[in-house]
XYZ file of C-alpha atoms in Angstrom:
502
model
C 117.614 57.553 119.887
C 114.153 58.803 119.606
C 113.788 59.868 123.055
C 110.851 61.538 124.480
C 109.310 64.852 122.725
C 107.894 65.067 119.474
C 107.195 61.777 117.476
C 109.341 61.543 114.321
C 106.286 61.800 112.216
C 105.932 65.379 113.336
C 109.387 66.129 112.345
C 108.638 64.548 109.030
C 105.410 66.717 108.962
C 107.434 69.857 109.552
C 109.613 69.325 106.415
C 106.378 68.467 104.402
C 104.968 71.884 105.559
C 107.927 73.723 103.782
C 106.936 71.733 100.619
C 109.707 68.789 100.822
C 109.467 65.105 101.302
C 111.423 63.525 104.139
C 114.265 61.836 102.221
C 117.111 61.716 104.962
C 117.003 59.412 107.949
C 116.042 60.792 111.345
C 118.386 59.450 113.783
C 120.455 62.080 115.362
C 119.846 62.936 119.288
C 120.635 66.195 120.855
C 124.188 65.021 121.636
C 124.858 64.274 118.109
C 123.740 67.803 117.233
C 125.896 69.221 119.933
C 128.753 67.364 118.879
C 128.462 68.525 115.160
C 128.489 72.131 116.216
C 131.322 71.421 118.804
C 133.455 69.614 116.346
C 133.131 72.284 113.564
C 134.070 74.973 116.117
C 136.658 72.546 117.413
C 138.606 74.427 120.102
C 141.624 72.042 119.893
C 141.735 72.715 116.151
C 141.575 76.580 116.429
C 143.765 76.826 119.231
C 146.516 74.758 117.644
C 146.273 76.851 114.478
C 146.204 80.280 115.757
C 147.432 80.407 119.619
C 151.009 81.433 118.483
C 149.324 84.400 116.266
C 147.493 85.826 119.242
C 150.525 85.652 121.345
C 152.482 87.264 118.857
C 150.346 90.142 118.129
C 149.642 91.218 121.945
C 151.347 88.769 124.105
C 149.849 86.613 126.830
C 147.296 88.968 127.566
C 145.616 88.261 124.332
C 143.807 85.113 125.712
C 141.405 87.462 127.624
C 139.852 88.315 124.190
C 138.330 84.688 124.050
C 135.667 85.472 126.318
C 134.570 88.879 124.764
C 134.360 87.013 121.340
C 132.446 84.448 122.988
C 129.755 86.833 123.872
C 129.645 88.042 120.558
C 129.233 84.757 119.106
C 126.514 83.788 121.509
C 124.593 86.647 120.349
C 124.700 85.621 116.726
C 123.954 81.992 117.968
C 120.784 83.214 119.616
C 119.515 84.765 116.399
C 120.291 81.553 114.300
C 118.769 79.226 117.008
C 115.278 81.261 116.758
C 115.507 80.606 113.013
C 116.555 77.098 113.309
C 113.495 76.230 115.514
C 111.240 77.810 112.980
C 113.060 76.556 109.764
C 114.592 73.408 110.571
C 115.974 72.332 107.193
C 119.078 71.042 105.747
C 121.262 73.862 104.299
C 120.060 76.025 106.987
C 121.634 79.274 106.107
C 120.516 79.132 102.470
C 116.907 78.144 103.529
C 116.631 81.238 106.097
C 117.888 83.588 103.428
C 115.371 82.143 100.957
C 112.347 82.331 103.181
C 112.849 85.506 104.882
C 113.952 87.623 101.615
C 113.778 85.522 98.575
C 115.700 83.027 96.156
C 118.470 85.294 95.189
C 119.247 86.370 98.549
C 119.322 82.540 99.555
C 121.468 81.775 96.681
C 124.234 84.240 97.775
C 124.262 82.813 101.321
C 124.427 79.483 99.926
C 127.257 80.360 97.308
C 129.249 81.757 100.197
C 128.782 78.618 102.142
C 130.044 76.403 99.177
C 133.100 78.559 98.781
C 134.001 78.250 102.526
C 133.378 74.617 102.432
C 135.460 74.303 99.320
C 138.557 76.177 100.585
C 138.403 75.807 104.572
C 138.271 71.876 105.075
C 141.320 71.545 102.495
C 143.088 74.400 104.245
C 142.667 72.522 107.772
C 143.520 69.065 106.544
C 146.520 70.276 104.231
C 147.923 72.929 106.411
C 147.308 71.300 109.904
C 145.852 67.542 110.124
C 148.649 66.232 107.775
C 151.734 68.121 109.250
C 150.493 67.208 113.017
C 150.052 63.545 111.905
C 153.506 63.350 110.645
C 154.564 64.632 114.091
C 152.414 62.123 115.739
C 153.967 59.429 113.833
C 157.570 60.628 114.064
C 158.041 61.318 110.522
C 160.664 64.001 110.482
C 161.318 66.155 107.453
C 158.331 64.669 105.430
C 158.230 65.529 101.970
C 155.351 67.328 100.237
C 154.342 64.361 98.542
C 153.881 62.726 101.889
C 151.928 65.580 103.357
C 149.682 65.538 100.188
C 149.152 61.848 100.596
C 148.157 61.971 104.300
C 145.716 64.903 103.680
C 143.940 62.999 100.653
C 143.804 59.778 102.837
C 141.961 61.660 105.670
C 139.807 63.215 103.299
C 138.761 60.199 101.556
C 138.174 58.307 104.682
C 135.975 61.300 106.181
C 133.762 61.157 103.028
C 133.367 57.439 102.933
C 132.213 57.459 106.617
C 129.599 59.840 105.417
C 128.542 57.786 102.408
C 128.113 54.688 104.745
C 125.710 56.442 106.860
C 125.185 59.527 109.053
C 124.805 57.476 112.143
C 128.339 56.169 111.798
C 129.505 59.515 111.235
C 127.767 60.824 114.310
C 129.212 57.886 116.396
C 132.795 58.734 115.325
C 132.091 62.430 115.840
C 130.551 61.708 119.447
C 133.675 59.770 120.667
C 135.946 62.373 119.208
C 134.118 65.288 121.030
C 134.512 63.346 124.183
C 138.342 62.796 123.407
C 138.565 66.373 122.600
C 137.178 67.679 125.833
C 139.101 65.276 128.030
C 142.190 65.381 126.124
C 142.699 69.173 125.812
C 141.300 69.870 129.429
C 143.332 67.184 130.777
C 146.472 68.431 128.959
C 145.906 71.998 130.119
C 145.387 71.064 133.692
C 148.385 68.602 133.769
C 150.449 71.617 132.223
C 149.286 73.777 134.814
C 150.023 71.498 137.736
C 153.642 71.017 136.252
C 154.103 74.748 136.003
C 152.757 75.342 139.566
C 154.965 72.622 141.083
C 157.982 73.904 139.216
C 158.703 70.543 137.671
C 160.705 72.483 135.048
C 162.175 75.897 134.884
C 159.761 78.702 133.710
C 160.590 82.290 133.463
C 157.427 83.780 134.662
C 154.719 83.869 137.462
C 150.775 84.342 137.194
C 151.394 87.869 136.334
C 152.565 86.578 132.753
C 148.847 86.309 131.961
C 148.622 90.170 131.755
C 151.958 90.792 130.053
C 151.391 92.499 126.699
C 153.197 94.072 123.573
C 152.785 95.065 120.150
C 154.638 94.421 116.998
C 156.655 97.374 115.527
C 154.384 99.870 113.920
C 151.197 98.340 115.380
C 149.139 100.470 117.833
C 147.399 98.740 120.734
C 144.103 99.007 119.172
C 145.321 97.321 115.903
C 147.030 94.648 118.074
C 143.810 93.871 120.038
C 141.904 93.701 116.849
C 144.129 91.079 115.352
C 144.455 89.194 118.535
C 140.810 88.826 118.924
C 141.121 86.706 115.648
C 142.101 83.597 117.738
C 138.521 83.514 119.083
C 137.032 84.668 115.805
C 138.669 82.045 113.724
C 137.691 79.312 116.183
C 134.230 80.068 117.522
C 132.583 79.801 114.182
C 130.452 77.081 112.581
C 128.120 76.641 115.412
C 125.151 76.577 113.228
C 126.255 73.374 111.575
C 123.784 71.466 113.920
C 120.982 73.071 112.034
C 122.557 72.202 108.816
C 121.744 68.554 109.640
C 118.276 69.479 110.928
C 116.510 67.191 108.838
C 118.333 64.222 110.199
C 117.654 65.115 113.968
C 114.901 63.533 116.227
C 112.624 66.177 117.747
C 114.802 68.731 115.796
C 112.868 71.944 116.849
C 113.442 71.481 120.403
C 116.968 69.927 120.487
C 118.419 72.525 118.260
C 118.530 75.203 120.850
C 120.299 73.154 123.411
C 122.700 71.682 120.778
C 123.470 75.309 119.188
C 123.758 77.398 122.343
C 125.245 74.554 124.483
C 128.225 73.999 122.122
C 128.852 77.704 122.020
C 128.792 78.057 125.794
C 130.968 74.829 126.489
C 133.367 75.811 123.712
C 133.971 79.180 125.125
C 134.442 78.013 128.942
C 136.540 75.066 128.048
C 138.651 76.895 125.610
C 139.349 79.586 128.148
C 140.566 76.999 130.418
C 142.918 75.588 127.705
C 144.093 78.950 126.844
C 145.035 79.850 130.636
C 146.969 76.262 130.795
C 148.805 76.538 127.585
C 149.754 80.134 128.087
C 151.281 79.516 131.634
C 153.151 76.538 130.087
C 155.052 78.703 127.600
C 158.822 78.139 128.944
C 159.911 80.964 127.131
C 159.186 82.968 123.837
C 162.051 81.150 121.844
C 160.289 77.880 122.558
C 156.874 78.664 121.275
C 158.443 80.649 118.162
C 160.681 77.480 117.145
C 158.003 74.904 117.435
C 154.688 76.037 118.421
C 152.435 74.349 120.814
C 153.844 70.852 120.211
C 157.335 72.344 121.405
C 155.878 73.536 124.697
C 154.051 70.179 125.286
C 157.439 68.179 124.459
C 159.255 70.677 127.015
C 157.129 69.625 130.107
C 155.984 66.186 129.119
C 158.527 64.579 126.911
C 158.301 63.458 123.323
C 156.326 60.484 123.854
C 153.405 62.042 125.957
C 153.633 65.053 123.771
C 152.943 63.094 120.732
C 150.120 61.031 122.504
C 148.140 64.465 123.362
C 148.686 65.911 119.880
C 147.198 62.422 118.508
C 144.054 63.228 120.383
C 144.015 66.796 118.556
C 144.570 64.949 115.146
C 141.587 62.919 115.991
C 139.364 66.072 116.881
C 140.495 67.305 113.520
C 139.564 64.242 111.784
C 136.213 64.391 113.261
C 136.022 68.043 111.955
C 136.496 66.658 108.700
C 133.696 64.019 109.112
C 131.196 66.719 110.111
C 132.471 69.324 107.362
C 131.866 66.633 104.639
C 128.397 66.190 106.084
C 127.680 69.833 106.134
C 129.094 70.346 102.771
C 126.839 67.728 101.255
C 123.559 68.943 103.103
C 124.029 72.194 101.720
C 124.573 70.971 98.141
C 121.436 68.696 98.562
C 119.378 71.541 99.961
C 120.120 73.911 97.201
C 119.960 71.018 94.334
C 116.537 70.219 95.719
C 115.683 73.665 94.755
C 117.216 73.250 91.225
C 119.614 76.285 92.383
C 122.891 74.479 91.217
C 124.208 73.082 87.802
C 123.427 69.436 87.839
C 120.748 69.794 90.401
C 118.860 66.657 89.189
C 121.872 64.525 90.329
C 123.113 66.501 93.370
C 119.523 66.139 95.058
C 119.509 62.368 94.982
C 119.508 60.360 98.015
C 120.662 56.681 98.401
C 117.580 54.493 99.073
C 119.501 52.361 101.312
C 121.792 54.421 103.289
C 119.538 57.598 103.089
C 122.640 59.767 102.519
C 122.932 62.093 99.681
C 125.816 60.301 98.004
C 126.131 62.667 94.799
C 126.509 65.727 97.050
C 128.893 63.999 99.236
C 131.083 62.869 95.981
C 130.599 66.417 94.543
C 132.172 67.891 97.800
C 134.845 65.415 98.111
C 136.008 66.225 94.332
C 135.871 69.775 95.157
C 137.951 69.493 98.387
C 140.367 67.272 96.651
C 140.915 69.629 93.685
C 141.624 72.447 96.307
C 144.183 70.220 98.104
C 146.025 69.513 94.980
C 145.988 73.370 94.153
C 147.450 73.858 97.552
C 150.014 71.348 96.803
C 151.194 72.833 93.540
C 150.733 76.568 94.602
C 151.513 76.749 98.447
C 151.783 80.763 98.329
C 148.573 81.319 96.651
C 146.935 78.464 98.785
C 147.856 80.175 101.986
C 146.183 83.486 100.715
C 143.111 81.688 99.641
C 142.729 79.838 103.086
C 143.057 83.144 104.752
C 140.209 84.533 102.778
C 137.857 81.818 104.060
C 138.129 83.441 107.588
C 135.672 86.323 106.563
C 133.156 84.012 104.673
C 131.145 82.526 107.759
C 130.864 86.196 109.179
C 129.477 87.401 105.789
C 126.861 84.537 105.893
C 126.054 85.503 109.703
C 125.807 89.300 108.547
C 123.317 88.363 105.763
C 121.128 86.288 108.037
C 121.244 88.617 110.781
C 120.192 91.358 108.551
C 117.311 89.405 106.993
C 116.332 88.301 110.524
C 116.181 92.005 111.692
C 114.206 93.409 108.882
C 112.147 90.417 107.990
C 111.540 88.704 111.374
C 107.841 89.061 111.178
C 107.798 87.018 107.828
C 109.370 84.029 109.409
C 107.202 81.003 110.513
C 105.415 81.768 113.874
C 106.366 79.946 117.117
C 104.552 76.983 118.385
C 104.421 75.718 121.860
C 107.862 74.629 122.856
C 109.889 76.683 120.184
C 112.802 78.791 121.095
C 111.862 82.331 121.176
C 113.770 85.431 121.878
C 110.590 87.393 122.572
C 110.984 90.897 123.749
C 114.805 90.599 123.772
C 114.688 90.063 119.636
C 115.411 93.734 119.007
C 118.355 93.976 121.589
C 119.699 90.704 120.378
C 119.708 91.765 116.850
C 121.168 95.241 117.378
C 124.090 93.779 119.420
C 124.846 90.928 116.925
C 124.787 93.314 114.160
C 127.319 95.723 115.695
C 129.419 92.802 116.697
C 129.361 91.195 113.144
C 130.172 94.546 111.492
C 133.352 94.836 113.764
C 134.519 91.386 113.023
C 133.992 91.924 109.352
C 136.090 95.083 109.275
C 138.806 93.380 111.462
C 138.765 90.640 108.754
C 139.150 92.897 105.774
C 140.597 96.030 106.380
C 144.211 95.272 107.754
C 146.817 95.187 104.914
C 147.708 91.490 105.945
C 144.336 90.531 104.521
C 144.082 92.891 101.450
C 145.222 90.177 98.980
C 142.900 87.587 100.596
C 139.888 89.797 99.864
C 140.236 89.655 96.190
C 139.567 85.932 96.582
C 136.311 86.538 98.217
C 135.326 89.254 95.770
C 136.290 86.582 93.067
C 134.146 84.188 94.510
C 131.189 86.477 94.892
C 131.674 87.413 91.093
C 131.407 83.843 90.185
C 128.257 83.435 92.203
C 126.745 86.398 90.419
C 127.542 85.094 86.928
C 125.711 81.801 87.429
C 122.866 83.794 89.078
C 122.849 85.914 85.939
C 123.418 83.429 83.338
C 121.780 80.190 84.713
C 119.820 80.554 87.685
C 117.729 83.831 87.078
C 116.027 82.433 84.147
C 115.058 79.307 85.935
C 113.580 81.384 88.538
C 111.739 83.556 86.203
C 110.234 80.399 84.694
C 109.299 79.039 88.233
C 111.680 76.169 87.866
C 113.711 77.058 90.800
C 113.679 78.348 94.550
C 112.308 77.089 97.740
C 108.692 75.882 97.460
C 105.907 77.830 99.089
C 104.774 76.629 102.501
C 102.119 74.232 102.558
C 100.786 75.074 106.151
C 99.318 78.698 105.750
C 99.916 79.218 109.497
C 103.478 79.887 108.254
C 103.176 82.550 105.536
C 105.885 82.178 102.743
C 108.282 85.013 102.939
C 107.932 85.803 99.139
C 104.312 85.220 98.387
C 102.291 88.326 97.103
C 99.815 87.742 100.007
C 102.124 87.014 102.785
C 100.836 88.224 105.932
C 103.030 89.435 108.914
C 103.244 87.262 112.058
C 104.333 88.699 115.407
C 106.851 87.082 117.466
């Protein structure tokens, strides 16, 4: 899996320049990195969870907001890709913030990432993976205990795969990505063909894709903002490839293809899927009664519908596998800099498997605890999961702000590195405007007001640890990212740091 390009020792030397020792095993190819980002975005998961919401807010025309969101995400991805080629380290967002601004800034980015991972993964596994698994297996009227058991089983297997080896996790994810692409696209095309040929009754033509409405009391502007969240919810997490950069071969050169490619492919395929699924809606009452599985069952029959939903469940399982890896790499990266309680344990890497086992176990315990909380407090859990939607965009905003105002302090480009060049200012400005608009959409509506309190509560806890535990460590020089050893790449926080033109 090494392929042409930089020799693995060059990748390891890059880690050394940032003051670290190569501990994780480098074995991931560009396709594995692409698969990581594609799986975290997971158009199958996002569309299944949010399709009905978009249609309810604005009607079928809502699907045309998907490519608009895709352009915004691509702008942000361009910024993060440049940073990824300059600072290709595990726990990427935390590292970027620390290197561009300082350890406190990096800490809050990392804390937001931990909060997102702690709740987002349990939300998907408990509210989506488990119920859809019950549908695939034909378990009708499953008890809450059955749902809890399935959710915990999926989480346990996902983490065990990561403990065994990152290569096993990557192989499962690679297969799942191909299955997701083939399964969802084939399903959308099949539904489109059945609709065109009139295999069953449908109450609309192609003009249905332009029909629109709003809910009572909502303006069209408000409806457009809410409907756009289908893409906003789904097309996030593309930077996950950068989180496992220390396990990639030829990391600096494959990251751009992995991150940008995953965004473009997700936007294009997602649009095709949305068109096929929307045209297949036989009537609003079918969608409202049973969601997308009911639409599939109407056209394909129960058996074939369960088969295609099974492909979606497999894609969601891959998302769990990748998310476990990303959580662990963030915890490992922050513990390596002594930023977390119990850092001495969390930064350990198993000598045989080359995986951060203590960090994986910590992520597992955290996720299981939140799933059990969801089982016991369904209403509060739903609000908590809703709060996680804004967290990745707060992380993106903090990173883009750091990039825009401190770009000259990031490591200089070397031959072959991805570089925005003269377009950097335009990309920065456009991505900043886009992110502010998304965050306002995710926080201002009354529907999200209660969820905002959870985010604020998480930030308060992060600030408390920074004040009580972390700041004394930083003042004693016992925590924080080490200075760069290669003086061609000046350290952002050093008193004599020079500025480097991009």
